[in-house]
C-alpha cells in the first residue's frame, strides 16, 4: 500500500532533536514500522504546484497524512485525480486544508487526532492575551535595542484582571482557555458557540453565553477565536464585525488565519480600533514574506504578537499526535473501528458537528 505524508521540513533542528516528530526528517516515527509491513511510505514537504511531490504522488496513494502546520491543500480537483485515496489523516487538529465536501462525495474518510494539541494551543492563547494586554513585545524589543523608557511602555499596559474576555467557540480549546483564565479574576468570561456548554461546565468556569455575535464582541475587551474554518466561519471577523468591537479591544486568533479578514484586521490595528492582534495562523502557509500581519502596529507602535504556526506543535503535542496517527493507521490496516472522536468525515458523511450543524 502507498502512504504519502506531507510534513514540514525540519532541517538541522530535526536532525539534532529527534522529538521533532512532525518533520520530514523524523517522519512521525512511522518509517520503519510501515516499511517492515511492506508498505511504501513517501514523506515530503514539497506541496505547491502540479509538479510537486505531493501532487504527483497523491494520484495513487491510499492513505494521505497531512498537517495543519504545513498544509497540503487537498482540493476537489486533486481529490478527483486521487483515484486510490481512501483515508486522510491530519497529524494535529483542523482539516480545513482538505475539501471535506469533495471527500464525502468520493467516500474518502478524514480523521484527526482530536484533542492531541488542545492544551498546547490554550496555553498559547492565554500567553498571547497577556502579552497584548500587558504590552510585552515592544517592552522586550526596547530592552534588546539598549533603550529604557518605562512611560513609553506603561502608557499602553493594562491588567487582565477586571477585563471582559470572550471566546468564539467553546469546544476543546475554547473551554480550556476559559478554565485557564478563571484565576485571573476577569470581570466576566463570555462565549459565543452554537452549542451551549453543559450547565455544570459553564458554571465551573463562570462563563455566560451570548447568542448574537455582534452583541458578544461589543461586550468584550479581549476576543479569542477557537472555531474550525469552514463555510460558516471563513471571513467571520471582517470589517463589519470589527466595527462592533469595543474601540481598543485585543483579538487573538490561533484557530485559522482565514477566519479573520487580512486587510480588515490590518486596518483595525493601524487605526487603533484594535489595540492588538496576536496568533500563529495565516491564510496560506508558509505566510508570504510581505504579509501585512508580520509588521502591522497600533498607533503606539505595539500590538503585534504574530508568530509562525507552532502553538499546537510543541514537542509534547508532537508526541501525542504522532502516536495518534499511528493508532489511526494501525486501525485502518487491521480493519479495526476508529475512535469516534477522531472521525471528521466518515464514509460519505460528516461525523462531527464541529464543522457545522448539518
Ligand atoms: P472543537 O471541535 O472541540 O470545538 C470547536 C467549537 O466550535 C465547537 O464547540 C463548535 O460547536 C463551535 N463552532 C463550530 N462552528 C461554529 C460557528 N459557526 N459558530 C459558533 N461556534 C461554532 O475544536 P477544537 O479542538 O477546540 O479546535 C478548534 C480549532 O482550533 C480547530 O478546528 C483548528 O482549526 C484550530 N487549532 C489550531 C491549532 C494551532 O496550532 N494553532 C492546533 C489545534 C487546533
Short mmCIF file of C-alpha atoms and ligand atoms in Angstrom, two decimals:
data_model
loop_
_atom_site.label_atom_id
_atom_site.label_comp_id
_atom_site.label_asym_id
_atom_site.label_seq_id
_atom_site.Cartn_x
_atom_site.Cartn_y
_atom_site.Cartn_z
CA UNK A 1 0.00 0.00 0.00
CA UNK A 2 1.20 3.51 -0.77
CA UNK A 3 1.14 6.01 2.06
CA UNK A 4 2.05 9.66 1.47
CA UNK A 5 2.86 12.18 4.19
CA UNK A 6 3.29 15.92 3.67
CA UNK A 7 5.09 17.43 6.66
CA UNK A 8 7.20 20.50 7.34
CA UNK A 9 10.89 20.44 6.74
CA UNK A 10 12.91 20.40 9.97
CA UNK A 11 16.43 20.89 8.59
CA UNK A 12 19.28 20.72 11.09
CA UNK A 13 16.87 21.23 14.01
CA UNK A 14 15.16 17.92 13.19
CA UNK A 15 18.49 16.09 12.96
CA UNK A 16 19.59 17.45 16.33
CA UNK A 17 16.20 17.00 18.04
CA UNK A 18 14.58 13.62 17.31
CA UNK A 19 11.47 14.63 19.25
CA UNK A 20 10.60 16.92 16.30
CA UNK A 21 8.46 14.04 15.06
CA UNK A 22 6.23 16.14 12.81
CA UNK A 23 9.04 16.89 10.36
CA UNK A 24 10.01 15.32 7.04
CA UNK A 25 13.27 14.11 8.60
CA UNK A 26 11.62 12.29 11.52
CA UNK A 27 8.54 11.24 9.51
CA UNK A 28 6.20 10.96 12.54
CA UNK A 29 8.29 7.99 13.65
CA UNK A 30 6.39 5.76 11.21
CA UNK A 31 9.02 4.89 8.59
CA UNK A 32 10.42 1.60 9.91
CA UNK A 33 7.05 0.43 11.20
CA UNK A 34 5.30 0.90 7.84
CA UNK A 35 8.16 -0.39 5.71
CA UNK A 36 8.56 -3.51 7.86
CA UNK A 37 4.97 -4.35 6.91
CA UNK A 38 5.80 -3.97 3.21
CA UNK A 39 4.14 -0.59 2.67
CA UNK A 40 5.63 2.22 0.60
CA UNK A 41 5.96 5.41 2.70
CA UNK A 42 6.74 8.69 0.93
CA UNK A 43 7.40 11.78 3.03
CA UNK A 44 7.81 15.25 1.57
CA UNK A 45 7.42 18.96 2.29
CA UNK A 46 7.13 19.79 -1.43
CA UNK A 47 3.45 20.63 -1.80
CA UNK A 48 2.84 23.53 -4.21
CA UNK A 49 2.05 23.18 -7.91
CA UNK A 50 1.32 20.34 -10.30
CA UNK A 51 4.91 19.08 -10.37
CA UNK A 52 5.26 18.95 -6.56
CA UNK A 53 5.97 15.60 -4.91
CA UNK A 54 2.60 15.88 -3.12
CA UNK A 55 0.56 16.36 -6.27
CA UNK A 56 2.49 13.69 -8.20
CA UNK A 57 2.20 11.01 -5.52
CA UNK A 58 -1.32 11.71 -4.30
CA UNK A 59 -2.78 10.26 -7.52
CA UNK A 60 -2.11 6.67 -6.42
CA UNK A 61 -1.72 6.88 -2.62
CA UNK A 62 -4.28 5.05 -0.45
CA UNK A 63 -3.51 6.96 2.74
CA UNK A 64 -2.58 10.66 2.87
CA UNK A 65 -1.14 12.12 6.06
CA UNK A 66 -1.11 15.92 6.24
CA UNK A 67 -0.51 18.51 8.91
CA UNK A 68 -2.09 21.93 9.54
CA UNK A 69 1.37 23.37 10.26
CA UNK A 70 2.43 22.95 6.61
CA UNK A 71 -0.90 22.34 4.92
CA UNK A 72 -1.05 20.32 1.72
CA UNK A 73 -4.20 21.75 0.17
CA UNK A 74 -6.23 18.75 -0.99
CA UNK A 75 -8.66 20.50 -3.33
CA UNK A 76 -11.68 18.99 -5.07
CA UNK A 77 -9.63 18.77 -8.30
CA UNK A 78 -6.88 16.79 -6.60
CA UNK A 79 -9.42 14.53 -4.91
CA UNK A 80 -10.83 13.83 -8.38
CA UNK A 81 -7.37 12.69 -9.53
CA UNK A 82 -6.58 10.69 -6.38
CA UNK A 83 -8.29 7.53 -7.52
CA UNK A 84 -6.89 5.21 -4.82
CA UNK A 85 -7.29 7.57 -1.87
CA UNK A 86 -9.37 6.12 0.97
CA UNK A 87 -8.08 7.74 4.16
CA UNK A 88 -6.80 11.22 5.05
CA UNK A 89 -5.20 11.58 8.45
CA UNK A 90 -4.50 15.02 9.91
CA UNK A 91 -1.45 14.98 12.17
CA UNK A 92 -2.93 17.51 14.58
CA UNK A 93 -6.36 19.16 14.74
CA UNK A 94 -8.13 21.08 11.95
CA UNK A 95 -8.77 19.62 8.48
CA UNK A 96 -9.87 22.75 6.62
CA UNK A 97 -7.00 22.27 4.14
CA UNK A 98 -8.99 19.32 2.78
CA UNK A 99 -12.12 19.85 0.67
CA UNK A 100 -14.30 17.91 3.10
CA UNK A 101 -17.41 18.03 0.91
CA UNK A 102 -15.45 16.55 -2.02
CA UNK A 103 -14.07 13.85 0.33
CA UNK A 104 -17.65 12.99 1.30
CA UNK A 105 -18.67 12.66 -2.36
CA UNK A 106 -15.71 10.35 -3.05
CA UNK A 107 -16.25 8.35 0.19
CA UNK A 108 -12.79 9.24 1.46
CA UNK A 109 -12.59 9.24 5.27
CA UNK A 110 -10.95 12.16 7.09
CA UNK A 111 -9.64 11.67 10.63
CA UNK A 112 -7.84 13.98 13.05
CA UNK A 113 -6.05 13.26 16.29
CA UNK A 114 -8.71 15.11 18.27
CA UNK A 115 -7.55 16.69 21.49
CA UNK A 116 -3.88 15.98 20.76
CA UNK A 117 -2.74 19.60 20.98
CA UNK A 118 -5.66 21.49 22.50
CA UNK A 119 -3.91 22.22 25.79
CA UNK A 120 -0.84 23.39 23.87
CA UNK A 121 -2.99 25.90 21.97
CA UNK A 122 -4.97 27.01 25.03
CA UNK A 123 -1.72 27.84 26.83
CA UNK A 124 -0.59 29.85 23.80
CA UNK A 125 -3.88 31.75 23.75
CA UNK A 126 -3.53 32.73 27.40
CA UNK A 127 0.08 33.79 26.78
CA UNK A 128 -1.00 35.83 23.74
CA UNK A 129 -3.78 37.59 25.66
CA UNK A 130 -1.32 38.53 28.39
CA UNK A 131 1.39 39.72 26.04
CA UNK A 132 -1.04 42.02 24.24
CA UNK A 133 -2.81 43.39 27.30
CA UNK A 134 0.49 43.97 29.13
CA UNK A 135 2.25 45.43 26.04
CA UNK A 136 5.06 42.87 26.37
CA UNK A 137 6.55 42.68 22.85
CA UNK A 138 7.50 46.37 22.48
CA UNK A 139 8.89 46.30 26.04
CA UNK A 140 11.19 43.41 25.19
CA UNK A 141 12.20 44.95 21.85
CA UNK A 142 13.13 48.15 23.70
CA UNK A 143 15.40 46.21 26.03
CA UNK A 144 17.14 44.47 23.11
CA UNK A 145 17.72 47.85 21.44
CA UNK A 146 19.54 49.05 24.55
CA UNK A 147 16.84 51.63 25.38
CA UNK A 148 14.96 52.23 28.66
CA UNK A 149 11.72 54.22 28.73
CA UNK A 150 9.15 52.97 31.23
CA UNK A 151 6.47 55.52 30.36
CA UNK A 152 6.60 54.65 26.67
CA UNK A 153 5.54 51.07 27.51
CA UNK A 154 3.35 51.70 30.55
CA UNK A 155 1.12 54.15 28.65
CA UNK A 156 -0.44 51.15 26.89
CA UNK A 157 -0.05 48.39 29.52
CA UNK A 158 -3.04 47.07 31.49
CA UNK A 159 -4.02 44.30 33.88
CA UNK A 160 -6.12 41.38 32.66
CA UNK A 161 -7.94 41.47 35.97
CA UNK A 162 -11.28 43.24 35.57
CA UNK A 163 -11.47 42.79 31.77
CA UNK A 164 -14.22 41.02 29.84
CA UNK A 165 -12.81 38.11 27.83
CA UNK A 166 -14.84 36.13 25.30
CA UNK A 167 -14.19 33.10 23.12
CA UNK A 168 -15.78 32.50 19.73
CA UNK A 169 -16.09 28.70 20.02
CA UNK A 170 -16.16 26.95 23.38
CA UNK A 171 -15.07 23.49 22.28
CA UNK A 172 -11.93 21.70 23.46
CA UNK A 173 -9.62 24.70 23.07
CA UNK A 174 -12.10 27.49 23.85
CA UNK A 175 -13.21 25.79 27.05
CA UNK A 176 -9.62 25.18 28.16
CA UNK A 177 -8.91 28.87 27.62
CA UNK A 178 -11.85 29.76 29.87
CA UNK A 179 -10.63 27.30 32.52
CA UNK A 180 -7.16 28.83 32.46
CA UNK A 181 -8.50 32.39 32.65
CA UNK A 182 -10.69 31.77 35.68
CA UNK A 183 -7.98 32.56 38.28
CA UNK A 184 -7.22 35.92 36.62
CA UNK A 185 -10.40 37.43 38.13
CA UNK A 186 -11.68 38.84 34.85
CA UNK A 187 -14.83 40.95 35.08
CA UNK A 188 -16.66 38.37 33.02
CA UNK A 189 -15.95 35.35 30.81
CA UNK A 190 -18.25 35.10 27.77
CA UNK A 191 -18.66 32.63 24.94
CA UNK A 192 -20.31 32.51 21.54
CA UNK A 193 -20.97 28.99 20.24
CA UNK A 194 -23.97 27.46 18.55
CA UNK A 195 -23.73 24.58 21.00
CA UNK A 196 -24.31 25.65 24.62
CA UNK A 197 -21.87 24.30 27.20
CA UNK A 198 -23.37 21.78 29.62
CA UNK A 199 -24.60 23.74 32.64
CA UNK A 200 -22.05 22.30 35.06
CA UNK A 201 -19.18 23.05 32.64
CA UNK A 202 -20.35 26.66 32.20
CA UNK A 203 -20.82 27.06 35.95
CA UNK A 204 -17.38 25.61 36.69
CA UNK A 205 -15.71 28.48 34.82
CA UNK A 206 -18.45 31.05 35.37
CA UNK A 207 -18.96 31.60 31.62
CA UNK A 208 -22.03 33.25 30.11
CA UNK A 209 -23.25 32.52 26.60
CA UNK A 210 -24.19 35.33 24.24
CA UNK A 211 -26.05 34.20 21.15
CA UNK A 212 -25.72 37.29 18.99
CA UNK A 213 -22.17 37.68 17.63
CA UNK A 214 -22.27 41.49 17.31
CA UNK A 215 -23.58 41.89 20.84
CA UNK A 216 -20.94 39.40 22.02
CA UNK A 217 -17.96 41.28 20.52
CA UNK A 218 -19.33 44.64 21.68
CA UNK A 219 -19.07 43.46 25.31
CA UNK A 220 -15.51 42.06 25.14
CA UNK A 221 -12.19 43.72 25.94
CA UNK A 222 -10.47 40.59 24.59
CA UNK A 223 -11.81 38.20 21.92
CA UNK A 224 -10.21 34.83 21.21
CA UNK A 225 -11.17 32.76 18.15
CA UNK A 226 -11.46 29.00 18.64
CA UNK A 227 -13.77 27.66 15.91
CA UNK A 228 -12.82 25.45 12.95
CA UNK A 229 -12.53 27.04 9.50
CA UNK A 230 -15.34 26.16 7.09
CA UNK A 231 -18.02 27.95 5.05
CA UNK A 232 -19.71 29.50 8.11
CA UNK A 233 -16.54 30.86 9.71
CA UNK A 234 -14.44 31.92 6.69
CA UNK A 235 -14.10 35.73 6.94
CA UNK A 236 -16.31 35.78 10.06
CA UNK A 237 -14.20 38.53 11.63
CA UNK A 238 -14.47 41.12 8.84
CA UNK A 239 -14.56 44.93 8.70
CA UNK A 240 -18.24 44.99 9.59
CA UNK A 241 -17.84 42.84 12.71
CA UNK A 242 -14.65 44.67 13.74
CA UNK A 243 -16.75 47.85 13.74
CA UNK A 244 -18.84 46.32 16.54
CA UNK A 245 -15.77 45.60 18.74
CA UNK A 246 -15.07 47.97 21.66
CA UNK A 247 -12.52 50.51 20.49
CA UNK A 248 -9.09 49.32 21.62
CA UNK A 249 -10.06 45.68 22.17
CA UNK A 250 -7.49 42.91 21.66
CA UNK A 251 -8.01 39.97 19.30
CA UNK A 252 -6.26 36.60 19.49
CA UNK A 253 -6.69 34.04 16.71
CA UNK A 254 -4.95 30.69 16.89
CA UNK A 255 -7.79 28.91 15.04
CA UNK A 256 -7.21 29.63 11.34
CA UNK A 257 -5.97 32.73 9.51
CA UNK A 258 -8.84 32.84 7.03
CA UNK A 259 -11.43 33.28 9.82
CA UNK A 260 -10.15 36.86 10.17
CA UNK A 261 -10.07 39.13 7.12
CA UNK A 262 -6.44 40.06 6.44
CA UNK A 263 -6.92 43.68 5.39
CA UNK A 264 -9.72 44.42 7.84
CA UNK A 265 -7.55 43.27 10.75
CA UNK A 266 -4.54 45.21 9.46
CA UNK A 267 -6.60 48.41 9.15
CA UNK A 268 -8.18 47.90 12.57
CA UNK A 269 -4.77 47.55 14.25
CA UNK A 270 -3.28 50.51 12.39
CA UNK A 271 -6.24 52.75 13.29
CA UNK A 272 -6.35 51.65 16.94
CA UNK A 273 -9.82 50.11 16.60
CA UNK A 274 -7.93 47.00 17.75
CA UNK A 275 -5.19 47.70 20.30
CA UNK A 276 -3.53 44.47 19.17
CA UNK A 277 -3.77 41.20 17.27
CA UNK A 278 -1.93 38.01 18.06
CA UNK A 279 -1.90 34.49 16.72
CA UNK A 280 0.03 31.86 14.84
CA UNK A 281 -2.25 31.05 11.90
CA UNK A 282 -2.13 32.60 8.43
CA UNK A 283 -4.26 32.32 5.33
CA UNK A 284 -1.87 30.21 3.27
CA UNK A 285 1.15 28.82 4.99
CA UNK A 286 4.04 29.47 4.88
CA UNK A 287 2.94 33.12 5.03
CA UNK A 288 4.37 35.35 2.28
CA UNK A 289 7.33 37.50 3.39
CA UNK A 290 5.35 40.70 2.81
CA UNK A 291 2.18 39.62 4.66
CA UNK A 292 0.95 42.76 6.49
CA UNK A 293 0.30 40.85 9.72
CA UNK A 294 4.05 40.35 10.11
CA UNK A 295 4.68 44.06 10.71
CA UNK A 296 1.35 45.84 11.45
CA UNK A 297 1.45 48.04 14.56
CA UNK A 298 -1.08 50.04 16.55
CA UNK A 299 -0.69 53.85 16.67
CA UNK A 300 1.62 53.48 19.70
CA UNK A 301 3.98 51.12 17.86
CA UNK A 302 2.91 47.85 19.54
CA UNK A 303 0.02 45.39 19.41
CA UNK A 304 1.54 42.68 17.25
CA UNK A 305 2.01 39.19 18.72
CA UNK A 306 2.24 37.19 15.48
CA UNK A 307 4.41 34.06 15.28
CA UNK A 308 4.70 31.15 12.83
CA UNK A 309 2.17 28.34 13.19
CA UNK A 310 3.58 26.46 16.18
CA UNK A 311 1.21 26.73 19.13
CA UNK A 312 -0.10 23.20 18.59
CA UNK A 313 3.23 21.64 17.69
CA UNK A 314 5.17 21.77 20.94
CA UNK A 315 7.35 18.69 21.45
CA UNK A 316 4.71 17.33 23.84
CA UNK A 317 1.99 17.82 21.23
CA UNK A 318 4.08 16.19 18.50
CA UNK A 319 4.49 13.10 20.63
CA UNK A 320 0.72 12.89 21.13
CA UNK A 321 -0.29 13.45 17.52
CA UNK A 322 2.43 11.11 16.16
CA UNK A 323 1.10 8.34 18.42
CA UNK A 324 -2.45 9.19 17.37
CA UNK A 325 -1.63 8.99 13.65
CA UNK A 326 0.00 5.59 14.20
CA UNK A 327 -3.07 4.31 16.03
CA UNK A 328 -5.42 5.52 13.27
CA UNK A 329 -3.33 3.86 10.55
CA UNK A 330 -2.96 0.67 12.57
CA UNK A 331 -6.75 0.52 12.98
CA UNK A 332 -7.21 1.08 9.25
CA UNK A 333 -4.66 -1.56 8.23
CA UNK A 334 -6.18 -4.13 10.58
CA UNK A 335 -9.84 -3.36 9.88
CA UNK A 336 -10.48 -2.19 13.46
CA UNK A 337 -13.01 0.56 14.23
CA UNK A 338 -11.67 4.08 14.72
CA UNK A 339 -12.15 6.09 17.90
CA UNK A 340 -15.34 8.05 17.04
CA UNK A 341 -13.95 11.35 18.40
CA UNK A 342 -11.29 11.33 15.67
CA UNK A 343 -13.67 10.91 12.73
CA UNK A 344 -14.40 14.19 10.94
CA UNK A 345 -15.71 12.63 7.74
CA UNK A 346 -16.83 9.01 7.82
CA UNK A 347 -17.79 7.10 4.71
CA UNK A 348 -19.98 9.55 2.80
CA UNK A 349 -20.92 11.87 5.70
CA UNK A 350 -19.77 14.26 8.42
CA UNK A 351 -19.35 12.55 11.78
CA UNK A 352 -18.81 15.76 13.78
CA UNK A 353 -20.78 18.94 14.38
CA UNK A 354 -17.59 21.00 14.74
CA UNK A 355 -17.65 21.87 11.01
CA UNK A 356 -21.28 22.93 11.09
CA UNK A 357 -24.61 21.73 12.36
CA UNK A 358 -25.74 19.86 9.28
P1 LIG B 1 -13.74 21.54 18.83
O1 LIG B 1 -14.43 20.83 17.73
O2 LIG B 1 -13.56 20.87 20.14
O3 LIG B 1 -14.50 22.93 19.11
C1 LIG B 1 -14.99 23.75 18.09
C2 LIG B 1 -16.18 24.53 18.66
O4 LIG B 1 -16.59 25.49 17.69
C3 LIG B 1 -17.40 23.64 18.95
O5 LIG B 1 -17.84 23.88 20.26
C4 LIG B 1 -18.43 24.07 17.90
O6 LIG B 1 -19.75 23.98 18.37
C5 LIG B 1 -18.01 25.52 17.66
N1 LIG B 1 -18.44 26.05 16.37
C6 LIG B 1 -18.29 25.49 15.15
N2 LIG B 1 -18.81 26.28 14.20
C7 LIG B 1 -19.29 27.38 14.84
C8 LIG B 1 -19.94 28.54 14.38
N3 LIG B 1 -20.18 28.74 13.07
N4 LIG B 1 -20.32 29.45 15.29
C9 LIG B 1 -20.09 29.24 16.62
N5 LIG B 1 -19.46 28.16 17.11
C10 LIG B 1 -19.07 27.22 16.21
O7 LIG B 1 -12.35 22.02 18.20
P2 LIG B 1 -11.00 22.40 18.99
O8 LIG B 1 -10.22 21.18 19.29
O9 LIG B 1 -11.34 23.33 20.09
O10 LIG B 1 -10.22 23.16 17.82
C11 LIG B 1 -10.78 24.33 17.22
C12 LIG B 1 -9.91 24.76 16.05
O11 LIG B 1 -8.65 25.25 16.52
C13 LIG B 1 -9.52 23.63 15.08
O12 LIG B 1 -10.54 23.34 14.16
C14 LIG B 1 -8.30 24.21 14.41
O13 LIG B 1 -8.67 24.98 13.29
C15 LIG B 1 -7.69 25.13 15.47
N6 LIG B 1 -6.44 24.57 16.02
C16 LIG B 1 -5.28 25.32 15.89
C17 LIG B 1 -4.08 24.80 16.32
C18 LIG B 1 -2.81 25.61 16.23
O14 LIG B 1 -1.73 25.04 16.34
N7 LIG B 1 -2.88 26.91 16.06
C19 LIG B 1 -3.98 23.44 16.88
C20 LIG B 1 -5.26 22.80 17.08
C21 LIG B 1 -6.43 23.33 16.61
#
